Coordinates of C-alpha atoms in Angstrom, one line a residue:
Chain A
M1323 CA -9.2 -7.3 7.4
K1324 CA -11.0 -4.1 8.2
T1325 CA -14.1 -4.1 10.3
N1326 CA -17.2 -2.2 9.3
R1327 CA -16.5 0.3 12.0
E1328 CA -13.1 1.0 10.6
R1329 CA -14.5 1.4 7.2
F1330 CA -17.1 3.8 8.5
G1331 CA -14.4 5.8 10.2
L1332 CA -12.3 5.9 7.0
A1333 CA -15.3 7.1 5.0
L1334 CA -15.9 9.9 7.5
I1335 CA -12.3 11.0 7.3
A1336 CA -12.5 10.9 3.5
I1337 CA -15.6 13.1 3.5
A1338 CA -14.1 15.5 5.9
L1339 CA -11.0 15.8 3.8
I1340 CA -13.0 16.4 0.7
A1341 CA -15.2 19.0 2.3
L1342 CA -12.3 20.7 4.2
P1343 CA -11.2 23.3 1.6
F1344 CA -14.7 24.7 1.2
V1345 CA -15.1 25.1 5.0
L1346 CA -11.6 26.7 5.1
A1347 CA -12.4 28.9 2.1
S1348 CA -15.4 30.4 4.0
V1349 CA -13.0 31.4 6.8
G1350 CA -10.4 32.8 4.3
T1351 CA -8.5 31.6 1.3
A1352 CA -5.3 32.0 3.2
W1353 CA -6.3 28.9 5.2
V1354 CA -6.6 26.8 2.1
R1355 CA -3.1 27.9 1.1
I1356 CA -1.9 27.1 4.6
T1357 CA -3.4 23.7 4.4
N1358 CA -1.7 23.1 1.0
F1359 CA 1.6 23.9 2.6
A1360 CA 0.8 21.5 5.4
V1361 CA 0.1 18.7 2.9
L1362 CA 3.3 19.6 1.1
F1363 CA 5.3 19.4 4.3
T1364 CA 3.6 16.1 5.1
L1365 CA 4.9 14.8 1.8
L1366 CA 8.4 16.0 2.6
S1367 CA 8.2 14.5 6.1
L1368 CA 7.2 11.1 4.7
G1369 CA 10.1 11.2 2.3
L1370 CA 12.5 12.1 5.1
N1371 CA 11.0 9.4 7.2
I1372 CA 12.3 6.8 4.9
V1373 CA 15.8 8.0 5.4
V1374 CA 15.7 9.0 9.1
G1375 CA 12.8 6.9 10.4
F1376 CA 13.2 3.6 8.6
A1377 CA 16.9 3.4 7.7
G1378 CA 18.1 5.5 10.7
L1379 CA 20.3 7.8 8.7
L1380 CA 20.3 11.3 10.1
D1381 CA 19.9 13.7 7.2
L1382 CA 20.1 17.4 7.9
G1383 CA 20.1 18.5 4.3
Y1384 CA 16.9 17.0 3.1
V1385 CA 15.6 20.4 1.8
A1386 CA 18.2 20.1 -1.0
F1387 CA 16.0 17.6 -2.8
F1388 CA 13.0 19.8 -2.3
A1389 CA 15.1 22.6 -3.9
V1390 CA 16.2 20.3 -6.8
G1391 CA 12.6 19.4 -7.6
A1392 CA 11.5 23.0 -7.3
Y1393 CA 14.2 24.3 -9.6
V1394 CA 13.7 21.5 -12.2
Y1395 CA 10.0 22.6 -12.4
A1396 CA 10.9 26.3 -12.5
L1397 CA 13.4 25.8 -15.3
L1398 CA 11.2 23.6 -17.4
A1399 CA 8.0 25.6 -17.0
S1400 CA 8.7 29.3 -17.0
P1401 CA 9.8 32.2 -19.3
H1402 CA 13.3 31.8 -17.9
F1403 CA 14.3 29.4 -20.7
G1404 CA 11.1 29.8 -22.5
L1405 CA 10.2 26.2 -21.8
H1406 CA 6.7 25.3 -20.9
L1407 CA 6.4 21.6 -20.5
P1408 CA 3.3 20.1 -18.9
F1409 CA 3.5 19.3 -15.2
W1410 CA 3.0 15.5 -15.6
V1411 CA 6.2 15.5 -17.7
I1412 CA 8.2 17.7 -15.3
L1413 CA 7.3 16.0 -12.0
P1414 CA 8.8 12.6 -13.0
I1415 CA 11.9 14.4 -14.3
G1416 CA 12.1 16.3 -11.0
A1417 CA 11.8 13.1 -9.1
T1418 CA 14.5 11.5 -11.2
V1419 CA 16.9 14.4 -10.9
A1420 CA 16.3 14.5 -7.1
C1421 CA 16.8 10.7 -6.9
I1422 CA 20.2 11.1 -8.7
A1423 CA 21.1 13.9 -6.2
G1424 CA 20.1 11.5 -3.4
V1425 CA 22.5 8.8 -4.7
V1426 CA 25.2 11.5 -5.2
L1427 CA 24.8 12.4 -1.5
G1428 CA 24.5 8.8 -0.4
A1429 CA 27.4 7.2 -2.1
P1430 CA 30.2 9.1 -0.3
T1431 CA 28.5 9.0 3.1
L1432 CA 27.8 5.2 3.2
R1433 CA 30.4 4.6 6.0
L1434 CA 29.2 7.5 8.1
R1435 CA 26.6 7.3 10.8
G1436 CA 25.0 9.6 13.4
D1437 CA 26.7 12.9 14.0
Y1438 CA 29.2 12.6 11.2
L1439 CA 26.5 11.8 8.6
A1440 CA 24.4 14.7 9.9
I1441 CA 27.3 17.1 9.3
V1442 CA 28.0 15.9 5.8
T1443 CA 24.3 16.1 4.8
L1444 CA 24.0 19.5 6.4
G1445 CA 26.9 20.6 4.2
F1446 CA 25.3 19.1 1.2
G1447 CA 22.1 21.0 1.8
E1448 CA 24.0 24.3 2.0
I1449 CA 26.0 23.5 -1.1
V1450 CA 22.9 23.0 -3.1
R1451 CA 21.4 26.2 -1.9
I1452 CA 24.6 28.2 -2.6
F1453 CA 24.7 26.7 -6.1
M1454 CA 21.2 27.9 -6.7
N1455 CA 22.3 31.3 -5.4
N1456 CA 25.4 31.6 -7.6
L1457 CA 24.6 29.7 -10.8
S1458 CA 23.6 33.0 -12.5
S1459 CA 26.9 33.5 -14.2
P1460 CA 28.7 32.8 -16.6
V1461 CA 25.6 31.1 -17.8
N1462 CA 22.4 32.2 -16.2
L1463 CA 21.0 28.9 -15.1
T1464 CA 19.1 29.8 -11.9
N1465 CA 18.9 33.5 -12.0
G1466 CA 20.7 33.7 -8.7
P1467 CA 19.2 35.2 -5.6
K1468 CA 16.5 36.9 -7.6
G1469 CA 15.0 33.5 -8.2
I1470 CA 12.7 32.5 -11.0
N1471 CA 9.2 33.8 -11.3
R1472 CA 6.2 33.5 -13.5
I1473 CA 6.3 29.8 -13.2
D1474 CA 3.5 28.0 -15.0
P1475 CA 0.7 26.7 -12.8
F1476 CA -0.6 23.1 -13.3
Q1477 CA -2.8 22.7 -16.4
I1478 CA -5.0 19.7 -17.1
G1479 CA -6.7 20.2 -20.4
P1480 CA -8.8 23.3 -20.0
L1481 CA -8.5 23.2 -16.2
N1482 CA -6.0 25.9 -15.1
F1483 CA -4.9 25.7 -11.5
S1484 CA -4.3 29.4 -11.1
A1485 CA -7.9 30.4 -12.1
S1486 CA -11.2 29.8 -10.5
D1487 CA -13.8 27.6 -12.0
S1488 CA -17.3 26.8 -10.8
F1489 CA -19.1 23.5 -11.1
G1490 CA -22.7 23.2 -10.0
G1491 CA -22.6 26.3 -7.8
L1492 CA -19.3 25.4 -6.1
V1493 CA -16.4 27.7 -6.7
F1494 CA -13.1 25.9 -7.2
S1495 CA -10.4 28.5 -6.6
G1496 CA -6.8 27.7 -7.6
P1497 CA -5.7 26.7 -4.1
I1498 CA -8.7 24.4 -3.8
K1499 CA -7.7 22.6 -7.0
Y1500 CA -4.1 22.3 -5.8
Y1501 CA -5.5 20.9 -2.5
Y1502 CA -7.2 18.1 -4.2
F1503 CA -4.2 17.3 -6.3
L1504 CA -1.9 17.4 -3.3
L1505 CA -4.4 15.1 -1.4
L1506 CA -4.2 12.5 -4.2
V1507 CA -0.4 12.6 -4.2
L1508 CA -0.4 12.3 -0.4
L1509 CA -2.6 9.3 -0.6
A1510 CA -0.3 7.7 -3.2
V1511 CA 2.8 8.5 -1.1
I1512 CA 1.2 7.0 2.1
I1513 CA 0.3 3.9 0.2
I1514 CA 3.8 3.6 -1.3
N1515 CA 5.3 4.1 2.2
R1516 CA 3.1 1.5 3.8
R1517 CA 3.8 -1.0 1.2
L1518 CA 7.6 -0.4 1.3
Q1519 CA 7.5 -0.6 5.1
D1520 CA 5.9 -4.0 5.0
S1521 CA 8.2 -5.3 2.3
R1522 CA 11.5 -7.0 2.2
I1523 CA 13.2 -3.7 1.5
G1524 CA 11.4 -2.0 4.4
R1525 CA 12.6 -4.7 6.8
A1526 CA 16.1 -4.3 5.5
W1527 CA 16.0 -0.6 6.2
V1528 CA 14.9 -1.1 9.7
A1529 CA 17.4 -3.9 10.2
I1530 CA 20.2 -1.4 9.2
R1531 CA 18.8 1.1 11.6
E1532 CA 18.7 -1.4 14.4
D1533 CA 22.1 -3.1 13.9
E1534 CA 24.1 -2.6 10.8
I1535 CA 26.6 -5.4 11.4
A1536 CA 23.9 -7.9 12.1
A1537 CA 22.1 -6.7 9.0
R1538 CA 25.2 -7.4 6.9
A1539 CA 25.6 -10.8 8.4
S1540 CA 22.0 -11.5 7.6
G1541 CA 22.8 -11.1 3.9
I1542 CA 21.7 -7.5 3.4
N1543 CA 23.8 -5.5 1.0
T1544 CA 23.8 -2.5 3.2
R1545 CA 25.4 -0.2 0.6
N1546 CA 22.6 -0.7 -2.0
I1547 CA 19.8 -0.7 0.6
K1548 CA 21.1 2.6 2.1
L1549 CA 21.4 4.2 -1.3
L1550 CA 17.9 3.0 -2.0
A1551 CA 16.7 4.8 1.1
F1552 CA 18.4 8.0 0.0
A1553 CA 17.1 7.7 -3.5
M1554 CA 13.5 7.0 -2.5
G1555 CA 13.5 9.8 0.1
A1556 CA 15.0 12.2 -2.4
S1557 CA 12.4 11.3 -5.1
F1558 CA 9.6 12.2 -2.8
G1559 CA 11.3 15.5 -2.0
G1560 CA 11.7 16.2 -5.7
I1561 CA 8.0 15.7 -6.4
A1562 CA 7.1 17.9 -3.5
G1563 CA 9.5 20.5 -4.8
G1564 CA 7.9 20.6 -8.2
M1565 CA 4.5 21.1 -6.7
F1566 CA 5.8 23.8 -4.5
A1567 CA 7.2 25.7 -7.5
A1568 CA 3.9 25.5 -9.3
I1569 CA 1.8 26.6 -6.3
Q1570 CA 4.1 29.5 -5.5
G1571 CA 4.7 30.6 -9.0
F1572 CA 8.1 31.6 -7.8
V1573 CA 11.3 30.0 -6.4
S1574 CA 14.4 31.5 -5.0
P1575 CA 17.3 30.0 -2.9
E1576 CA 15.8 31.7 0.2
S1577 CA 13.1 29.0 0.4
F1578 CA 15.6 26.2 0.9
I1579 CA 17.6 27.3 3.9
L1580 CA 18.8 25.0 6.7
N1581 CA 15.8 26.0 8.8
E1582 CA 13.5 24.2 6.5
S1583 CA 15.5 21.0 6.8
I1584 CA 15.4 21.3 10.5
M1585 CA 11.6 21.9 10.4
I1586 CA 11.0 18.8 8.3
L1587 CA 13.2 16.8 10.7
A1588 CA 11.3 18.2 13.7
M1589 CA 8.0 17.0 12.1
V1590 CA 9.4 13.5 11.7
V1591 CA 10.8 13.3 15.2
L1592 CA 7.9 15.0 16.9
G1593 CA 5.3 12.8 15.2
G1594 CA 7.2 9.6 15.9
M1595 CA 10.1 8.4 13.7
G1596 CA 9.3 5.4 11.6
N1597 CA 5.5 5.5 12.1
I1598 CA 3.8 6.8 9.0
W1599 CA 0.7 8.1 10.8
G1600 CA 2.9 9.7 13.5
V1601 CA 4.9 11.5 10.9
V1602 CA 1.7 12.7 9.2
A1603 CA 0.4 14.0 12.5
G1604 CA 3.7 15.7 13.3
A1605 CA 3.8 17.4 9.9
V1606 CA 0.2 18.6 10.1
L1607 CA 0.6 19.8 13.7
L1608 CA 3.9 21.7 13.1
S1609 CA 2.4 23.3 9.9
F1610 CA -0.7 24.6 11.6
V1611 CA 0.4 25.5 15.1
P1612 CA 2.6 28.4 14.0
E1613 CA -0.1 29.7 11.7
L1614 CA -2.7 29.4 14.4
L1615 CA -0.4 31.3 16.8
R1616 CA 0.1 33.9 14.1
Y1617 CA -3.6 34.6 14.1
T1618 CA -4.2 34.3 17.8
V1619 CA -1.2 35.8 19.6
E1620 CA -2.0 39.4 18.6
P1621 CA -5.7 39.5 19.4
A1622 CA -5.1 37.6 22.6
Q1623 CA -2.6 40.2 23.8
K1624 CA -4.9 43.0 22.9
A1625 CA -7.8 41.4 24.8
L1626 CA -5.7 40.6 27.9
F1627 CA -3.6 43.7 28.2
G1628 CA -5.3 46.2 25.9
K1629 CA -2.2 46.7 23.9
L1630 CA 0.6 44.7 22.1
L1631 CA 3.3 43.9 24.6
V1632 CA 5.5 41.4 22.7
D1633 CA 6.0 41.2 18.9
P1634 CA 3.7 38.4 17.7
E1635 CA 6.5 36.9 15.6
V1636 CA 8.8 36.6 18.6
L1637 CA 6.2 35.1 20.9
R1638 CA 5.0 32.7 18.2
M1639 CA 8.5 31.1 17.8
L1640 CA 8.9 31.1 21.6
I1641 CA 5.6 29.2 22.1
F1642 CA 6.5 26.9 19.2
G1643 CA 9.9 26.1 20.6
L1644 CA 8.6 25.5 24.1
A1645 CA 6.0 23.1 22.7
L1646 CA 8.8 21.2 21.0
V1647 CA 10.9 21.0 24.1
L1648 CA 8.0 19.8 26.2
T1649 CA 7.0 17.2 23.7
M1650 CA 10.5 15.8 23.6
R1651 CA 10.7 15.9 27.4
F1652 CA 7.5 14.0 28.0
R1653 CA 7.2 11.9 24.8
P1654 CA 10.8 11.3 23.7
A1655 CA 9.7 8.7 21.1
G1656 CA 7.3 11.2 19.5
L1657 CA 3.6 11.9 19.9
W1658 CA 2.7 8.7 18.0
P1659 CA 5.7 6.3 18.1
E1660 CA 6.3 3.4 15.9
M1661 CA 4.4 0.3 17.1
R1662 CA 5.7 -2.6 15.1
H1663 CA 4.8 -4.7 18.0
R1664 CA 1.1 -3.9 18.1
R1665 CA 0.8 -4.1 14.3
E1666 CA 2.2 -7.6 14.3
L1667 CA -0.3 -8.8 17.0
D1668 CA -3.2 -7.2 15.1
Q1669 CA -2.1 -9.1 12.0
D1670 CA -2.1 -12.4 13.9
R1671 CA -5.6 -11.8 15.2
A1672 CA -6.9 -11.1 11.7
Chain B
M15 CA 34.6 -40.0 4.8
S16 CA 32.3 -37.1 4.3
P17 CA 33.4 -34.3 1.9
V18 CA 35.1 -31.2 2.9
L19 CA 32.7 -28.2 3.2
L20 CA 35.1 -25.5 4.2
E21 CA 38.9 -25.4 3.9
A22 CA 40.9 -22.5 5.3
R23 CA 44.5 -22.2 4.1
N24 CA 47.1 -20.2 6.0
I25 CA 44.9 -17.5 7.3
G26 CA 46.8 -14.5 8.7
K27 CA 45.5 -11.4 10.3
R28 CA 47.3 -8.6 12.1
F29 CA 46.0 -5.8 14.1
G30 CA 48.7 -3.2 14.3
G31 CA 51.5 -4.9 16.2
V32 CA 49.5 -7.9 17.2
Q33 CA 49.5 -11.0 15.1
A34 CA 46.0 -12.2 15.8
L35 CA 46.1 -15.1 13.5
K36 CA 49.2 -16.9 12.1
D37 CA 48.9 -19.3 9.2
V38 CA 45.8 -21.0 10.5
S39 CA 44.6 -23.8 8.3
L40 CA 41.7 -26.1 9.1
T41 CA 39.1 -28.1 7.3
I42 CA 35.4 -28.5 8.2
K43 CA 33.7 -31.6 6.9
S44 CA 30.1 -31.7 5.8
G45 CA 27.6 -32.7 8.5
E46 CA 30.0 -32.4 11.5
I47 CA 30.0 -30.1 14.5
Y48 CA 33.4 -28.5 14.5
G49 CA 34.5 -26.9 17.7
L50 CA 37.0 -24.0 18.1
I51 CA 38.4 -23.5 21.5
G52 CA 41.3 -21.7 23.1
P53 CA 42.1 -19.3 25.9
N54 CA 40.9 -15.7 25.9
G55 CA 42.5 -13.7 23.2
A56 CA 43.6 -16.8 21.2
G57 CA 42.0 -15.4 18.0
K58 CA 38.8 -17.5 17.9
T59 CA 36.4 -14.6 17.2
T60 CA 39.0 -13.0 14.9
L61 CA 39.1 -16.2 12.8
F62 CA 35.3 -16.3 12.9
N63 CA 35.1 -12.7 11.7
V64 CA 37.5 -13.4 8.9
F65 CA 35.4 -16.4 7.8
T66 CA 32.3 -14.4 7.7
G67 CA 33.7 -11.4 5.9
L68 CA 33.6 -8.9 8.7
Y69 CA 37.4 -8.5 8.8
P70 CA 39.5 -8.4 5.7
R71 CA 42.2 -11.0 6.0
D72 CA 45.9 -10.3 5.4
S73 CA 46.8 -13.6 3.9
G74 CA 45.5 -17.0 3.1
E75 CA 42.3 -18.2 1.4
V76 CA 39.0 -19.9 2.3
I77 CA 37.5 -22.5 0.0
F78 CA 33.9 -23.1 0.6
C79 CA 31.9 -25.7 -1.3
G80 CA 34.8 -26.1 -3.8
T81 CA 35.0 -22.4 -4.7
T82 CA 37.3 -19.7 -3.3
L83 CA 35.3 -17.3 -1.1
T84 CA 35.8 -13.6 -1.7
L85 CA 35.7 -12.5 1.9
D86 CA 35.3 -8.8 1.5
S87 CA 31.6 -8.5 2.2
P88 CA 29.6 -10.2 4.9
H89 CA 26.4 -10.2 2.8
A90 CA 28.1 -12.1 0.0
V91 CA 29.4 -14.6 2.5
A92 CA 25.8 -15.0 3.9
A93 CA 24.5 -15.5 0.4
A94 CA 27.2 -18.1 -0.3
G95 CA 25.8 -20.1 2.7
I96 CA 27.7 -19.2 5.9
A97 CA 25.4 -17.9 8.6
R98 CA 26.6 -16.7 12.0
T99 CA 25.5 -15.6 15.4
F100 CA 27.4 -13.1 17.6
Q101 CA 29.1 -13.5 20.9
N102 CA 27.3 -10.4 22.3
I103 CA 23.9 -11.0 20.9
R104 CA 23.0 -8.7 18.0
L105 CA 19.3 -8.7 17.3
F106 CA 17.2 -6.0 15.7
G107 CA 15.8 -5.0 19.1
N108 CA 12.8 -2.9 17.9
M109 CA 11.6 -5.5 15.5
T110 CA 9.4 -8.5 16.5
A111 CA 10.9 -11.9 16.8
L112 CA 9.1 -12.9 13.6
E113 CA 10.4 -9.9 11.7
N114 CA 14.0 -10.7 12.8
V115 CA 13.7 -14.1 11.2
M116 CA 12.1 -12.6 8.2
V117 CA 15.1 -10.3 7.7
G118 CA 17.2 -13.4 7.6
R119 CA 15.3 -14.5 4.4
H120 CA 16.7 -11.4 2.7
P121 CA 19.5 -13.1 0.7
R122 CA 17.0 -15.8 -0.4
S123 CA 14.4 -13.4 -1.8
Y124 CA 14.3 -11.0 -4.6
A125 CA 11.5 -8.5 -4.5
G126 CA 12.6 -5.0 -5.3
V127 CA 11.2 -1.5 -4.7
F128 CA 8.8 -1.5 -7.6
S129 CA 7.3 -5.0 -7.1
A130 CA 6.8 -4.0 -3.4
I131 CA 5.1 -0.7 -4.3
L132 CA 2.9 -2.5 -6.9
R133 CA 2.3 -5.5 -4.6
T134 CA 2.7 -7.8 -7.6
R135 CA 1.5 -11.3 -7.4
A136 CA 5.1 -12.6 -7.2
E137 CA 5.9 -10.2 -4.4
R138 CA 2.9 -11.3 -2.4
A139 CA 3.7 -14.9 -2.9
E140 CA 7.3 -14.3 -1.9
E141 CA 6.2 -12.4 1.2
A142 CA 3.9 -15.3 2.2
G143 CA 6.7 -17.7 1.7
I144 CA 9.1 -15.6 3.9
R145 CA 6.5 -15.4 6.6
R146 CA 5.8 -19.1 6.5
R147 CA 9.5 -20.1 6.6
A148 CA 10.0 -17.6 9.5
D149 CA 7.1 -19.2 11.4
E150 CA 8.6 -22.7 10.9
L151 CA 12.0 -21.6 12.2
L152 CA 10.5 -20.0 15.3
H153 CA 8.8 -23.3 15.9
Y154 CA 12.0 -25.1 15.2
V155 CA 14.0 -23.2 17.8
G156 CA 11.1 -23.4 20.2
I157 CA 10.0 -19.7 20.6
A158 CA 6.9 -19.6 18.4
D159 CA 4.9 -18.2 21.2
R160 CA 7.1 -15.1 21.3
A161 CA 6.7 -14.4 17.5
G162 CA 4.9 -11.0 18.1
D163 CA 7.2 -9.8 20.8
L164 CA 9.9 -7.2 20.3
A165 CA 13.3 -9.0 20.2
R166 CA 14.6 -6.8 23.0
H167 CA 11.8 -8.0 25.3
L168 CA 12.8 -11.6 25.0
S169 CA 14.7 -13.4 27.7
Y170 CA 18.4 -14.0 27.2
G171 CA 18.1 -17.7 26.3
D172 CA 15.3 -16.9 23.8
Q173 CA 17.4 -14.1 22.3
R174 CA 20.1 -16.7 21.6
R175 CA 17.5 -19.0 20.0
L176 CA 16.1 -16.1 18.0
E177 CA 19.6 -15.3 16.7
I178 CA 20.0 -18.9 15.6
A179 CA 16.6 -18.9 13.9
R180 CA 17.6 -15.7 12.0
A181 CA 20.8 -17.3 10.9
L182 CA 19.0 -20.5 9.8
A183 CA 16.6 -18.3 7.8
T184 CA 19.5 -17.6 5.3
D185 CA 19.5 -21.3 4.4
P186 CA 23.1 -21.8 5.4
K187 CA 25.3 -24.8 4.6
L188 CA 27.5 -23.8 7.5
L189 CA 26.2 -22.3 10.7
A190 CA 28.8 -20.6 12.8
L191 CA 27.9 -20.0 16.4
D192 CA 30.1 -17.6 18.5
E193 CA 29.9 -18.6 22.1
P194 CA 26.2 -19.5 22.1
A195 CA 26.3 -20.8 25.7
A196 CA 27.9 -17.6 27.1
G197 CA 26.0 -16.4 30.1
M198 CA 23.5 -19.3 30.1
N199 CA 22.6 -21.3 33.1
A200 CA 22.8 -25.1 33.2
T201 CA 19.2 -25.7 32.0
E202 CA 19.5 -23.3 29.1
T203 CA 22.8 -24.8 28.1
A204 CA 21.3 -28.3 28.1
A205 CA 18.5 -27.0 25.9
L206 CA 20.9 -25.3 23.6
R207 CA 22.9 -28.6 23.3
R208 CA 19.8 -30.4 22.2
L209 CA 19.1 -27.7 19.7
I210 CA 22.6 -28.0 18.2
E211 CA 22.4 -31.8 18.1
G212 CA 19.1 -31.4 16.3
L213 CA 20.8 -29.2 13.7
R214 CA 23.4 -31.9 13.1
S215 CA 20.9 -34.6 12.7
D216 CA 19.1 -32.4 10.2
G217 CA 22.3 -32.4 8.2
L218 CA 23.6 -29.0 9.0
T219 CA 27.3 -28.4 9.5
V220 CA 28.1 -26.3 12.6
L221 CA 31.2 -24.4 13.6
L222 CA 31.1 -23.7 17.3
I223 CA 33.3 -21.4 19.3
E224 CA 32.8 -22.0 22.9
H225 CA 34.3 -21.3 26.3
D226 CA 32.3 -24.1 28.0
V227 CA 34.9 -26.8 27.3
K228 CA 32.5 -29.5 28.6
L229 CA 29.9 -28.5 26.1
V230 CA 32.4 -28.5 23.2
L231 CA 34.0 -31.8 24.1
G232 CA 30.6 -33.4 24.6
L233 CA 29.1 -32.1 21.4
C234 CA 31.7 -31.8 18.8
D235 CA 32.9 -34.3 16.3
R236 CA 36.3 -32.6 15.9
V237 CA 37.9 -29.8 17.8
A238 CA 40.6 -27.3 16.9
V239 CA 42.5 -25.4 19.6
L240 CA 43.9 -21.9 19.0
D241 CA 46.6 -20.3 21.2
Y242 CA 48.1 -16.9 20.5
G243 CA 46.7 -17.0 16.9
E244 CA 48.1 -20.4 16.0
K245 CA 46.4 -23.7 15.7
I246 CA 48.0 -26.0 18.2
A247 CA 45.7 -29.0 17.8
E248 CA 43.0 -30.4 15.6
D249 CA 41.5 -33.8 16.6
A250 CA 38.7 -35.7 18.1
P251 CA 37.6 -34.3 21.5
E252 CA 39.2 -37.1 23.6
A253 CA 42.5 -36.7 21.8
V254 CA 42.4 -33.0 22.2
R255 CA 41.7 -33.3 25.9
A256 CA 44.8 -35.5 26.3
N257 CA 47.1 -33.3 24.2
P258 CA 49.9 -31.9 26.3
K259 CA 50.1 -28.7 24.2
V260 CA 46.5 -28.0 24.9
I261 CA 46.9 -28.6 28.6
E262 CA 49.9 -26.3 28.6
A263 CA 47.9 -23.6 26.8
Y264 CA 45.1 -23.7 29.3
L265 CA 47.0 -24.4 32.5
G266 CA 50.5 -23.0 31.8
A267 CA 53.7 -25.0 31.4
S268 CA 54.5 -27.4 34.2
T269 CA 58.0 -26.1 34.6
A270 CA 56.6 -22.6 35.4

């Protein structure tokens, strides 16, 4: 049971999260967009965490499911095919298609682990991207490297997510509306993740991660349970992809390169594999730090040396990489590692 | 005469050029402790892995509770009612002791993804039942005070007990223990012996592979001896001890 103090803390966090976009908007709308992408990547990290963190299956091609979700949205809500389905129809379709893609990837790789699985998933991610790049002929399905643009924004009744509205003196710009929507989805995904983690299925995932042979001997059908991990992780990726397409208004294969997979994996590992809050922290941190550096590296150099010595983009990635290396050196289990142990004790006390 | 629980007929298993098991047949009766001994490399663990579905067999069949077991998947064997422990302990190290036992309830519970996400009434009731049963089993094997500790932090003897508790959680009809006393000191072995005797008096059938011949002969109702993949004896402990073939297998032929 939660104490009053914990409730108070949660209420404060909730108020802060609700007020956040208006504070950020006063700094610059760009920061609201950056925050939206941070939430999007948090969703992706939570999806990947099921596969990598819970079930211990190293997946280097996770961005493929993000791509599938994004392209499903783009194809069903853009002038490309002249289809304009509402988002609440497309998102579940995107999740389902991504889920099927997850099973397609999972089925042939069931016997693989570790490095070998990583290589196959890496290949899968690249195959999906190359498909998106080349499926423009003979039938123009994806419009190739040019990508698909003029994708419909979300629309709830009269509420258009690409336009500004004002209620009671507050201006709700498009990004702010997306922010609230993303926040709701994030909340749902966190709740789903927590419930799965504490369930029979979640225990089976962790058991497979810890010792597959013992898991099988304990009566776990490892084939089905692994496929389930791939399918669940992929579905979350698909939903995030759909929202990405709507927010951007544009998708192209370039957005789904291997680097993105690695970035999402870094978020999971840096935050603390298997721990939902650690993964959230890792994703938020890795989304914001590069952006913060983007805005500080240049002025800092000018202030220190009077001129620009190093290209900000280079320095930014350098600092970012160094931060990752240091974290892994000094906190190899992540910033906020999984603490099943403590959780169990807390439950006993309650 | 108690009914037959498990009957193995002409089990054969070959690894490349090595005939690990050759036409091994044996019967385990309900409610007994059945020992399996033999020198190193005699095929004890191989037979064990065939019984529990970890290795596909080359020939022969296993009849368990009157039906032929399809031995191609360990999880199906566990669901059918054969639970096992491992010679080199295999626990889920980063899960708590309680969670390890809760995993063992997997084949006896049903909640899927959607009922877990929705936390349906049935799912919550099932979870509570899993937890209760796991608690009971930790008490039963005597490590209830370590419930919240990570399995890898448990002492060696406690890890053995935890493995038995996890196996018991699958509600087995036959519990197969692979060298449970390996690496134990005299006190721990004595405690293990009491635990296994307790299992028998609670009506469980136990298949025991053991190197500690004293433990096997003192504990088992019947003992089979394997040597070079063949069964050379199956009898009551005293008779096995006096069997010249067994003595030869362990000590070498007297003419040598």
